[in-house]
mmCIF file of C-alpha atoms in Angstrom:
data_model
loop_
_atom_site.group_PDB
_atom_site.id
_atom_site.type_symbol
_atom_site.label_atom_id
_atom_site.label_comp_id
_atom_site.label_asym_id
_atom_site.label_seq_id
_atom_site.Cartn_x
_atom_site.Cartn_y
_atom_site.Cartn_z
ATOM 1 C CA UNK A 1477 39.230 63.350 25.769
ATOM 2 C CA UNK A 1478 39.349 59.416 25.245
ATOM 3 C CA UNK A 1479 35.892 58.330 24.341
ATOM 4 C CA UNK A 1480 34.826 54.576 23.656
ATOM 5 C CA UNK A 1481 31.416 53.264 22.559
ATOM 6 C CA UNK A 1482 29.361 52.084 25.624
ATOM 7 C CA UNK A 1483 28.392 49.164 23.640
ATOM 8 C CA UNK A 1484 31.876 47.826 23.469
ATOM 9 C CA UNK A 1485 31.486 46.662 27.127
ATOM 10 C CA UNK A 1486 29.857 42.974 26.371
ATOM 11 C CA UNK A 1487 30.833 39.395 26.912
ATOM 12 C CA UNK A 1488 29.393 36.573 24.875
ATOM 13 C CA UNK A 1489 27.440 34.056 27.180
ATOM 14 C CA UNK A 1490 27.862 31.360 24.593
ATOM 15 C CA UNK A 1491 30.868 28.816 24.760
ATOM 16 C CA UNK A 1492 33.315 27.973 22.038
ATOM 17 C CA UNK A 1493 34.019 24.204 22.495
ATOM 18 C CA UNK A 1494 37.959 23.731 21.375
ATOM 19 C CA UNK A 1495 38.539 19.935 20.666
ATOM 20 C CA UNK A 1496 42.075 18.285 20.916
ATOM 21 C CA UNK A 1497 41.589 16.887 17.195
ATOM 22 C CA UNK A 1498 43.471 18.900 14.455
ATOM 23 C CA UNK A 1499 41.394 19.154 11.339
ATOM 24 C CA UNK A 1500 37.591 19.329 12.735
ATOM 25 C CA UNK A 1501 36.518 22.729 11.203
ATOM 26 C CA UNK A 1502 35.082 25.499 13.377
ATOM 27 C CA UNK A 1503 31.437 25.240 13.767
ATOM 28 C CA UNK A 1504 28.703 27.928 14.238
ATOM 29 C CA UNK A 1505 27.820 28.077 17.715
ATOM 30 C CA UNK A 1506 29.800 25.187 18.917
ATOM 31 C CA UNK A 1507 33.400 25.691 17.532
ATOM 32 C CA UNK A 1508 35.674 22.882 17.467
ATOM 33 C CA UNK A 1509 39.229 22.952 16.428
ATOM 34 C CA UNK A 1510 40.872 19.509 15.985
ATOM 35 C CA UNK A 1511 44.063 18.255 17.352
ATOM 36 C CA UNK A 1512 46.068 14.906 16.768
ATOM 37 C CA UNK A 1513 47.052 14.488 20.307
ATOM 38 C CA UNK A 1514 50.743 13.417 20.617
ATOM 39 C CA UNK A 1515 51.833 10.700 22.808
ATOM 40 C CA UNK A 1516 51.765 11.278 26.426
ATOM 41 C CA UNK A 1517 49.313 14.335 25.844
ATOM 42 C CA UNK A 1518 47.461 15.616 29.325
ATOM 43 C CA UNK A 1519 44.098 14.118 29.407
ATOM 44 C CA UNK A 1520 43.001 17.327 31.386
ATOM 45 C CA UNK A 1521 40.957 20.024 29.997
ATOM 46 C CA UNK A 1522 44.275 21.745 29.369
ATOM 47 C CA UNK A 1523 45.334 22.644 25.721
ATOM 48 C CA UNK A 1524 48.694 21.875 24.216
ATOM 49 C CA UNK A 1525 50.281 24.396 21.766
ATOM 50 C CA UNK A 1526 53.416 23.262 19.742
ATOM 51 C CA UNK A 1527 55.679 25.920 19.070
ATOM 52 C CA UNK A 1528 58.615 25.454 17.121
ATOM 53 C CA UNK A 1529 61.968 26.832 18.871
ATOM 54 C CA UNK A 1530 64.607 25.630 16.525
ATOM 55 C CA UNK A 1531 63.915 24.711 13.078
ATOM 56 C CA UNK A 1532 65.596 23.104 10.183
ATOM 57 C CA UNK A 1533 68.961 23.057 12.097
ATOM 58 C CA UNK A 1534 71.756 20.497 12.138
ATOM 59 C CA UNK A 1535 71.771 20.279 15.964
ATOM 60 C CA UNK A 1536 70.209 21.857 19.043
ATOM 61 C CA UNK A 1537 70.913 21.375 22.769
ATOM 62 C CA UNK A 1538 68.294 20.107 25.016
ATOM 63 C CA UNK A 1539 67.968 19.387 28.740
ATOM 64 C CA UNK A 1540 65.946 19.413 31.795
ATOM 65 C CA UNK A 1541 66.273 21.404 35.288
ATOM 66 C CA UNK A 1542 64.622 17.946 36.529
ATOM 67 C CA UNK A 1543 65.331 14.411 35.748
ATOM 68 C CA UNK A 1544 64.449 13.654 32.344
ATOM 69 C CA UNK A 1545 62.757 10.790 30.202
ATOM 70 C CA UNK A 1546 63.771 10.321 26.786
ATOM 71 C CA UNK A 1547 61.017 8.578 25.007
ATOM 72 C CA UNK A 1548 61.033 7.373 21.370
ATOM 73 C CA UNK A 1549 57.720 8.179 19.244
ATOM 74 C CA UNK A 1550 55.888 5.102 20.508
ATOM 75 C CA UNK A 1551 56.472 6.257 24.230
ATOM 76 C CA UNK A 1552 59.122 3.788 24.958
ATOM 77 C CA UNK A 1553 61.693 4.782 27.600
ATOM 78 C CA UNK A 1554 65.016 5.174 25.831
ATOM 79 C CA UNK A 1555 66.939 6.515 28.901
ATOM 80 C CA UNK A 1556 66.613 8.763 32.318
ATOM 81 C CA UNK A 1557 68.788 11.785 32.339
ATOM 82 C CA UNK A 1558 70.087 13.391 35.357
ATOM 83 C CA UNK A 1559 68.618 16.868 36.348
ATOM 84 C CA UNK A 1560 70.551 19.741 34.311
ATOM 85 C CA UNK A 1561 72.383 17.417 31.982
ATOM 86 C CA UNK A 1562 73.051 19.125 28.866
ATOM 87 C CA UNK A 1563 72.601 16.469 25.353
ATOM 88 C CA UNK A 1564 72.996 17.604 21.904
ATOM 89 C CA UNK A 1565 70.225 16.351 19.430
ATOM 90 C CA UNK A 1566 71.812 15.822 16.164
ATOM 91 C CA UNK A 1567 70.317 15.190 12.885
ATOM 92 C CA UNK A 1568 70.979 11.842 11.366
ATOM 93 C CA UNK A 1569 69.204 11.713 7.785
ATOM 94 C CA UNK A 1570 65.651 10.806 8.795
ATOM 95 C CA UNK A 1571 66.390 10.154 12.472
ATOM 96 C CA UNK A 1572 67.355 11.864 15.684
ATOM 97 C CA UNK A 1573 70.385 11.163 17.618
ATOM 98 C CA UNK A 1574 70.622 12.235 21.290
ATOM 99 C CA UNK A 1575 74.042 10.833 23.015
ATOM 100 C CA UNK A 1576 73.744 6.989 22.086
ATOM 101 C CA UNK A 1577 70.190 6.865 21.274
ATOM 102 C CA UNK A 1578 68.257 7.191 17.938
ATOM 103 C CA UNK A 1579 64.945 7.524 16.937
ATOM 104 C CA UNK A 1580 62.500 8.725 14.389
ATOM 105 C CA UNK A 1581 61.517 11.252 16.970
ATOM 106 C CA UNK A 1582 62.439 11.961 20.641
ATOM 107 C CA UNK A 1583 60.523 13.207 23.421
ATOM 108 C CA UNK A 1584 62.216 15.046 26.249
ATOM 109 C CA UNK A 1585 60.383 15.090 29.179
ATOM 110 C CA UNK A 1586 61.212 16.755 32.481
ATOM 111 C CA UNK A 1587 59.862 15.075 35.469
ATOM 112 C CA UNK A 1588 58.152 16.619 38.605
ATOM 113 C CA UNK A 1589 57.246 19.933 36.918
ATOM 114 C CA UNK A 1590 60.679 20.805 35.976
ATOM 115 C CA UNK A 1591 61.500 23.002 32.835
ATOM 116 C CA UNK A 1592 63.113 22.204 29.599
ATOM 117 C CA UNK A 1593 66.371 23.814 27.898
ATOM 118 C CA UNK A 1594 66.059 24.258 24.175
ATOM 119 C CA UNK A 1595 68.943 26.142 22.353
ATOM 120 C CA UNK A 1596 69.883 28.999 24.961
ATOM 121 C CA UNK A 1597 66.658 29.180 26.758
ATOM 122 C CA UNK A 1598 64.228 27.632 29.587
ATOM 123 C CA UNK A 1599 60.507 26.763 28.744
ATOM 124 C CA UNK A 1600 57.885 25.109 30.224
ATOM 125 C CA UNK A 1601 56.282 21.927 29.162
ATOM 126 C CA UNK A 1602 58.254 19.272 26.985
ATOM 127 C CA UNK A 1603 59.977 18.838 23.808
ATOM 128 C CA UNK A 1604 59.792 16.711 20.785
ATOM 129 C CA UNK A 1605 62.529 16.587 18.345
ATOM 130 C CA UNK A 1606 61.765 15.606 14.767
ATOM 131 C CA UNK A 1607 63.591 15.365 11.695
ATOM 132 C CA UNK A 1608 62.613 17.841 8.977
ATOM 133 C CA UNK A 1609 63.383 18.539 5.473
ATOM 134 C CA UNK A 1610 66.634 20.745 6.255
ATOM 135 C CA UNK A 1611 67.795 19.142 9.473
ATOM 136 C CA UNK A 1612 65.912 18.831 12.913
ATOM 137 C CA UNK A 1613 63.169 20.597 14.560
ATOM 138 C CA UNK A 1614 62.793 21.093 18.316
ATOM 139 C CA UNK A 1615 58.999 21.544 19.206
ATOM 140 C CA UNK A 1616 57.915 22.955 22.780
ATOM 141 C CA UNK A 1617 54.850 21.252 23.449
ATOM 142 C CA UNK A 1618 53.245 23.614 26.288
ATOM 143 C CA UNK A 1619 50.124 24.233 27.727
ATOM 144 C CA UNK A 1620 48.032 27.367 25.981
ATOM 145 C CA UNK A 1621 48.290 29.883 29.173
ATOM 146 C CA UNK A 1622 51.648 28.787 30.380
ATOM 147 C CA UNK A 1623 52.724 29.670 26.391
ATOM 148 C CA UNK A 1624 50.919 33.067 27.293
ATOM 149 C CA UNK A 1625 52.623 33.956 30.183
ATOM 150 C CA UNK A 1626 55.903 34.306 28.242
ATOM 151 C CA UNK A 1627 54.128 35.932 25.039
ATOM 152 C CA UNK A 1628 52.429 38.640 27.113
ATOM 153 C CA UNK A 1629 55.763 39.531 28.306
ATOM 154 C CA UNK A 1630 57.583 39.191 25.190
ATOM 155 C CA UNK A 1631 54.954 41.658 23.426
ATOM 156 C CA UNK A 1632 54.431 44.213 26.115
ATOM 157 C CA UNK A 1633 56.496 45.717 29.029
ATOM 158 C CA UNK A 1634 55.189 43.884 32.148
ATOM 159 C CA UNK A 1635 55.007 46.804 34.240
ATOM 160 C CA UNK A 1636 52.191 48.303 32.163
ATOM 161 C CA UNK A 1637 48.558 48.597 33.757
ATOM 162 C CA UNK A 1638 47.173 45.208 34.323
ATOM 163 C CA UNK A 1639 44.180 45.871 31.964
ATOM 164 C CA UNK A 1640 46.365 46.455 29.049
ATOM 165 C CA UNK A 1641 48.309 43.245 29.482
ATOM 166 C CA UNK A 1642 44.946 41.697 29.865
ATOM 167 C CA UNK A 1643 43.818 42.931 26.532
ATOM 168 C CA UNK A 1644 47.233 41.641 25.006
ATOM 169 C CA UNK A 1645 46.703 38.231 26.757
ATOM 170 C CA UNK A 1646 43.003 37.993 25.280
ATOM 171 C CA UNK A 1647 44.567 39.113 21.575
ATOM 172 C CA UNK A 1648 47.411 36.583 21.801
ATOM 173 C CA UNK A 1649 45.214 33.581 22.966
ATOM 174 C CA UNK A 1650 42.991 34.166 19.732
ATOM 175 C CA UNK A 1651 45.834 34.842 17.373
ATOM 176 C CA UNK A 1652 47.821 31.453 18.781
ATOM 177 C CA UNK A 1653 44.319 29.567 18.243
ATOM 178 C CA UNK A 1654 43.716 31.137 15.047
ATOM 179 C CA UNK A 1655 46.826 30.088 13.803
ATOM 180 C CA UNK A 1656 46.729 26.784 15.502
ATOM 181 C CA UNK A 1657 43.480 26.267 13.252
ATOM 182 C CA UNK A 1658 44.446 27.797 9.834
ATOM 183 C CA UNK A 1659 48.374 27.494 9.490
ATOM 184 C CA UNK A 1660 49.490 24.245 11.697
ATOM 185 C CA UNK A 1661 51.183 21.742 10.026
ATOM 186 C CA UNK A 1662 52.248 18.248 10.821
ATOM 187 C CA UNK A 1663 54.992 19.453 13.011
ATOM 188 C CA UNK A 1664 54.089 22.866 14.906
ATOM 189 C CA UNK A 1665 51.295 25.320 15.132
ATOM 190 C CA UNK A 1666 53.238 28.455 15.560
ATOM 191 C CA UNK A 1667 56.682 29.898 15.796
ATOM 192 C CA UNK A 1668 58.733 31.793 18.455
ATOM 193 C CA UNK A 1669 59.674 34.880 16.492
ATOM 194 C CA UNK A 1670 57.877 38.181 15.466
ATOM 195 C CA UNK A 1671 56.336 36.668 12.554
ATOM 196 C CA UNK A 1672 54.116 34.780 15.131
ATOM 197 C CA UNK A 1673 54.540 36.287 18.368
ATOM 198 C CA UNK A 1674 57.247 36.436 20.627
ATOM 199 C CA UNK A 1675 58.038 33.523 22.783
ATOM 200 C CA UNK A 1676 61.184 33.217 24.610
ATOM 201 C CA UNK A 1677 59.926 31.021 27.604
ATOM 202 C CA UNK A 1678 60.299 31.579 31.271
ATOM 203 C CA UNK A 1679 62.407 34.486 30.999
ATOM 204 C CA UNK A 1680 59.526 36.599 29.939
ATOM 205 C CA UNK A 1681 57.272 35.784 32.711
ATOM 206 C CA UNK A 1682 56.362 37.895 35.402
ATOM 207 C CA UNK A 1683 53.584 38.088 38.367
ATOM 208 C CA UNK A 1684 51.991 40.545 35.966
ATOM 209 C CA UNK A 1685 51.475 38.642 33.012
ATOM 210 C CA UNK A 1686 50.548 35.857 34.828
ATOM 211 C CA UNK A 1687 47.671 37.691 36.277
ATOM 212 C CA UNK A 1688 46.605 38.836 33.239
ATOM 213 C CA UNK A 1689 46.499 35.530 31.515
ATOM 214 C CA UNK A 1690 44.912 33.897 34.236
ATOM 215 C CA UNK A 1691 42.332 36.596 35.064
ATOM 216 C CA UNK A 1692 41.024 36.062 31.143
ATOM 217 C CA UNK A 1693 41.283 32.597 31.100
ATOM 218 C CA UNK A 1694 39.522 30.919 28.127
ATOM 219 C CA UNK A 1695 38.700 34.351 26.698
ATOM 220 C CA UNK A 1696 38.969 34.755 22.879
ATOM 221 C CA UNK A 1697 37.719 37.317 20.172
ATOM 222 C CA UNK A 1698 35.146 36.013 17.578
ATOM 223 C CA UNK A 1699 33.234 37.389 14.821
ATOM 224 C CA UNK A 1700 29.777 35.184 13.635
ATOM 225 C CA UNK A 1701 31.094 32.663 16.190
ATOM 226 C CA UNK A 1702 34.525 32.162 14.729
ATOM 227 C CA UNK A 1703 37.917 33.064 15.895
ATOM 228 C CA UNK A 1704 39.342 36.444 14.515
ATOM 229 C CA UNK A 1705 42.929 36.879 13.463
ATOM 230 C CA UNK A 1706 43.829 39.240 16.261
ATOM 231 C CA UNK A 1707 46.651 40.832 15.022
ATOM 232 C CA UNK A 1708 48.423 43.561 16.824
ATOM 233 C CA UNK A 1709 50.852 46.212 16.601
ATOM 234 C CA UNK A 1710 52.900 48.705 18.614
ATOM 235 C CA UNK A 1711 51.383 51.989 17.428
ATOM 236 C CA UNK A 1712 49.344 53.227 14.600
ATOM 237 C CA UNK A 1713 50.262 57.175 14.589
ATOM 238 C CA UNK A 1714 47.039 58.070 15.279
ATOM 239 C CA UNK A 1715 44.479 55.909 13.301
ATOM 240 C CA UNK A 1716 44.582 52.175 12.546
ATOM 241 C CA UNK A 1717 43.811 50.644 9.376
ATOM 242 C CA UNK A 1718 41.278 48.796 7.218
ATOM 243 C CA UNK A 1719 42.945 45.838 6.675
ATOM 244 C CA UNK A 1720 42.225 45.656 2.804
ATOM 245 C CA UNK A 1721 44.169 48.836 2.512
ATOM 246 C CA UNK A 1722 47.531 47.328 3.993
ATOM 247 C CA UNK A 1723 47.181 43.647 2.832
ATOM 248 C CA UNK A 1724 44.405 42.338 0.658
ATOM 249 C CA UNK A 1725 41.195 40.683 1.893
ATOM 250 C CA UNK A 1726 38.670 42.954 3.737
ATOM 251 C CA UNK A 1727 37.405 41.561 7.350
ATOM 252 C CA UNK A 1728 34.711 43.280 9.275
ATOM 253 C CA UNK A 1729 36.644 43.248 12.366
ATOM 254 C CA UNK A 1730 39.678 44.796 11.262
ATOM 255 C CA UNK A 1731 38.461 48.308 10.553
ATOM 256 C CA UNK A 1732 40.413 51.460 11.077
ATOM 257 C CA UNK A 1733 39.419 53.356 14.050
ATOM 258 C CA UNK A 1734 40.914 56.388 16.113
ATOM 259 C CA UNK A 1735 44.058 55.113 18.090
ATOM 260 C CA UNK A 1736 44.854 56.641 21.453
ATOM 261 C CA UNK A 1737 48.625 56.222 21.180
ATOM 262 C CA UNK A 1738 49.643 60.099 21.044
ATOM 263 C CA UNK A 1739 52.677 60.472 23.504
ATOM 264 C CA UNK A 1740 54.067 57.113 22.923
ATOM 265 C CA UNK A 1741 57.793 56.658 22.104
ATOM 266 C CA UNK A 1742 57.249 55.559 18.722
ATOM 267 C CA UNK A 1743 54.360 57.791 17.973
ATOM 268 C CA UNK A 1744 56.907 60.164 15.911
ATOM 269 C CA UNK A 1745 60.151 59.390 14.410
ATOM 270 C CA UNK A 1746 62.683 60.430 11.552
ATOM 271 C CA UNK A 1747 64.852 58.291 9.320
ATOM 272 C CA UNK A 1748 67.494 59.558 6.773
ATOM 273 C CA UNK A 1749 67.955 57.374 3.896
ATOM 274 C CA UNK A 1750 71.226 57.981 1.567
ATOM 275 C CA UNK A 1751 70.889 57.652 -2.181
ATOM 276 C CA UNK A 1752 73.309 54.779 -1.630
ATOM 277 C CA UNK A 1753 70.596 52.956 0.528
ATOM 278 C CA UNK A 1754 68.235 53.069 -2.081
ATOM 279 C CA UNK A 1755 70.509 52.485 -4.748
ATOM 280 C CA UNK A 1756 70.782 49.115 -2.894
ATOM 281 C CA UNK A 1757 67.035 48.364 -3.508
ATOM 282 C CA UNK A 1758 67.081 49.609 -7.339
ATOM 283 C CA UNK A 1759 70.403 48.602 -8.550
ATOM 284 C CA UNK A 1760 69.866 48.938 -12.261
ATOM 285 C CA UNK A 1761 68.044 52.782 -12.419
ATOM 286 C CA UNK A 1762 71.493 54.746 -12.535
ATOM 287 C CA UNK A 1763 71.729 57.273 -10.099
ATOM 288 C CA UNK A 1764 69.163 58.215 -7.349
ATOM 289 C CA UNK A 1765 67.156 61.188 -8.084
ATOM 290 C CA UNK A 1766 63.917 60.852 -6.550
ATOM 291 C CA UNK A 1767 61.913 58.746 -4.046
ATOM 292 C CA UNK A 1768 58.016 59.209 -4.228
ATOM 293 C CA UNK A 1769 54.714 57.432 -3.047
ATOM 294 C CA UNK A 1770 52.570 55.866 -5.612
ATOM 295 C CA UNK A 1771 49.649 54.703 -3.758
ATOM 296 C CA UNK A 1772 48.493 55.705 0.077
ATOM 297 C CA UNK A 1773 45.613 54.538 2.250
ATOM 298 C CA UNK A 1774 42.846 56.922 3.177
ATOM 299 C CA UNK A 1775 45.100 57.837 6.410
ATOM 300 C CA UNK A 1776 48.259 58.620 4.813
ATOM 301 C CA UNK A 1777 50.096 55.231 5.062
ATOM 302 C CA UNK A 1778 51.920 54.392 1.823
ATOM 303 C CA UNK A 1779 51.202 51.417 0.213
ATOM 304 C CA UNK A 1780 53.485 51.702 -3.201
ATOM 305 C CA UNK A 1781 56.857 53.871 -3.686
ATOM 306 C CA UNK A 1782 58.426 54.712 -6.728
ATOM 307 C CA UNK A 1783 62.592 54.815 -6.541
ATOM 308 C CA UNK A 1784 63.546 57.336 -9.483
ATOM 309 C CA UNK A 1785 66.984 57.016 -11.202
ATOM 310 C CA UNK A 1786 68.436 58.741 -13.971
ATOM 311 C CA UNK A 1787 68.203 55.516 -16.080
ATOM 312 C CA UNK A 1788 64.989 54.181 -15.089
ATOM 313 C CA UNK A 1789 62.616 53.777 -12.218
ATOM 314 C CA UNK A 1790 61.428 50.740 -9.946
ATOM 315 C CA UNK A 1791 58.076 50.441 -7.923
ATOM 316 C CA UNK A 1792 58.328 48.779 -4.530
ATOM 317 C CA UNK A 1793 55.361 47.514 -1.997
ATOM 318 C CA UNK A 1794 55.960 49.632 0.908
ATOM 319 C CA UNK A 1795 56.254 46.473 3.311
ATOM 320 C CA UNK A 1796 58.974 44.981 1.411
ATOM 321 C CA UNK A 1797 60.723 48.545 1.437
ATOM 322 C CA UNK A 1798 59.941 49.051 5.236
ATOM 323 C CA UNK A 1799 61.211 45.696 6.264
ATOM 324 C CA UNK A 1800 64.599 45.916 3.873
ATOM 325 C CA UNK A 1801 65.470 49.445 5.586
ATOM 326 C CA UNK A 1802 64.073 48.552 8.881
ATOM 327 C CA UNK A 1803 61.615 51.207 9.253
ATOM 328 C CA UNK A 1804 59.306 51.736 12.035
ATOM 329 C CA UNK A 1805 56.089 51.925 10.028
ATOM 330 C CA UNK A 1806 55.001 52.985 6.250
ATOM 331 C CA UNK A 1807 53.200 56.088 7.619
ATOM 332 C CA UNK A 1808 55.854 58.660 6.610
ATOM 333 C CA UNK A 1809 56.452 61.800 4.242
ATOM 334 C CA UNK A 1810 59.339 62.046 2.055
ATOM 335 C CA UNK A 1811 61.533 65.206 1.977
ATOM 336 C CA UNK A 1812 64.480 65.312 -0.586
ATOM 337 C CA UNK A 1813 67.776 66.685 1.198
ATOM 338 C CA UNK A 1814 70.160 68.581 -0.964
ATOM 339 C CA UNK A 1815 73.680 69.331 -0.137
ATOM 340 C CA UNK A 1816 74.262 72.998 0.214
ATOM 341 C CA UNK A 1817 76.778 74.795 -2.476
ATOM 342 C CA UNK A 1818 78.982 77.678 -2.163
ATOM 343 C CA UNK A 1819 77.627 80.049 -4.671
ATOM 344 C CA UNK A 1820 74.655 81.964 -4.022
ATOM 345 C CA UNK A 1821 71.306 81.061 -5.601
ATOM 346 C CA UNK A 1822 72.457 77.619 -6.774
ATOM 347 C CA UNK A 1823 71.113 74.239 -5.529
ATOM 348 C CA UNK A 1824 71.924 70.915 -7.024
ATOM 349 C CA UNK A 1825 69.310 69.265 -8.401
ATOM 350 C CA UNK A 1826 69.908 65.591 -7.450
ATOM 351 C CA UNK A 1827 69.320 65.246 -3.706
ATOM 352 C CA UNK A 1828 72.031 63.229 -1.713
ATOM 353 C CA UNK A 1829 69.513 61.953 0.911
ATOM 354 C CA UNK A 1830 65.860 61.854 1.709
ATOM 355 C CA UNK A 1831 64.177 62.430 5.020
ATOM 356 C CA UNK A 1832 61.222 60.580 6.140
ATOM 357 C CA UNK A 1833 58.981 61.677 9.122
ATOM 358 C CA UNK A 1834 56.755 59.459 10.198
ATOM 359 C CA UNK A 1835 54.428 57.948 12.808
ATOM 360 C CA UNK A 1836 53.674 54.782 14.585
ATOM 361 C CA UNK A 1837 55.571 51.395 14.674
ATOM 362 C CA UNK A 1838 54.092 48.064 12.829
ATOM 363 C CA UNK A 1839 51.189 47.635 10.314
ATOM 364 C CA UNK A 1840 48.410 49.464 12.126
ATOM 365 C CA UNK A 1841 45.914 46.881 12.084
ATOM 366 C CA UNK A 1842 43.887 45.596 15.075
ATOM 367 C CA UNK A 1843 45.029 46.236 18.629
ATOM 368 C CA UNK A 1844 47.531 49.161 19.333
ATOM 369 C CA UNK A 1845 49.436 48.255 22.439
ATOM 370 C CA UNK A 1846 50.455 51.858 23.080
ATOM 371 C CA UNK A 1847 46.746 52.776 22.577
ATOM 372 C CA UNK A 1848 45.686 49.923 24.986
ATOM 373 C CA UNK A 1849 48.311 51.399 27.390
ATOM 374 C CA UNK A 1850 47.120 54.815 27.296
ATOM 375 C CA UNK A 1851 43.356 53.707 27.442
ATOM 376 C CA UNK A 1852 44.153 51.666 30.368
ATOM 377 C CA UNK A 1853 45.862 54.462 32.371
ATOM 378 C CA UNK A 1854 42.716 56.445 31.556
ATOM 379 C CA UNK A 1855 40.581 53.747 33.319
ATOM 380 C CA UNK A 1856 38.915 51.719 30.415
ATOM 381 C CA UNK A 1857 38.701 47.862 30.916
ATOM 382 C CA UNK A 1858 40.615 45.471 28.829
ATOM 383 C CA UNK A 1859 37.295 44.405 26.907
ATOM 384 C CA UNK A 1860 36.379 47.993 26.244
ATOM 385 C CA UNK A 1861 40.096 48.203 24.834
ATOM 386 C CA UNK A 1862 39.578 45.141 22.515
ATOM 387 C CA UNK A 1863 36.361 45.720 21.497
ATOM 388 C CA UNK A 1864 37.216 49.449 20.267
ATOM 389 C CA UNK A 1865 40.227 48.190 18.206
ATOM 390 C CA UNK A 1866 38.398 44.829 16.857
ATOM 391 C CA UNK A 1867 35.411 46.233 15.441
ATOM 392 C CA UNK A 1868 32.015 44.233 15.855
ATOM 393 C CA UNK A 1869 33.878 41.204 17.665
ATOM 394 C CA UNK A 1870 32.662 39.467 20.493
ATOM 395 C CA UNK A 1871 34.309 38.337 23.792
ATOM 396 C CA UNK A 1872 33.673 34.584 24.171
ATOM 397 C CA UNK A 1873 34.682 31.825 25.991
ATOM 398 C CA UNK A 1874 36.285 28.577 24.961
ATOM 399 C CA UNK A 1875 35.713 25.149 26.107
ATOM 400 C CA UNK A 1876 38.319 22.261 25.560
ATOM 401 C CA UNK A 1877 36.731 19.189 24.918
#
């Protein structure tokens, strides 16, 4: 039976104050995250996030669904481009060139609430194209919640129960603001890939993702009046992890808890690795003769592995191993596979492959998306779900100043 602590259903009454200046530190009781406002930034209480869509490229196509204003960095209008007109932004040394116009940076601003086109996708907001070290970078300036309309749909199936989508919306909002405060640079706050959060623009929006974001407006997760690093994953395989067992630094809100992801399509999996696949990870140890776990977490997730050859051994961090071989998780057991031989009672002593029998999908930290799905199906609310997976955190409200 799924049972969550009754104390998990609580919302903080205090407000976190989120400012528009970038380098003011978070304050206890009244948290301010600073942001250097860009030209033309809204004077309302909305908060713009800067999302890198194309980074360090030689050129990128941009445009708008409505008439477009091109501006330079000082706000001067360079041109007005008709609706649906595609333009190629090109790197030109330390400047940006679009058609016949050139500047140290160029804004692409749709009029009348239109959408912008970057690369091969449509986005809300506007675009700043700036020269960067290896070319140009196109940055989508977009309202935080409009960004989340897409992220929730990119990270979770939009047909899932609304309470699961709401849990994802709060986690994603918290994660974006945490990165904005701790990882932002002079050009952007977050990227658009799985290294950050999946953001593919309006193609991932649905009515359900908009409802999830709007019904949790301004809600974030905090610990000790600080935004938490609200990481999430698809499925833990039965139990999430203490963060220090997977990464490095212990955090009081990323503790291992029971997961409720049983029955998920990613709950159990198998992969078979050939000796040649392992050889590519350890090319100087001769013929592969073994693969074994060196260190594991208390729940059995592998931290380090050893590849054994007839001319040496090599140890690998399990995350490196997982990403190199595109495995779903590091929670698996290893079974050597031997090729049958004709003579009875005789087996080769060197395995030809290794079968991995595993559970879960992802790093196993924080919110389990399939756990959230199953708990929502069982009648739990988004706040109960969140405060189960993020131990001792508080659901708080932000206020943009």
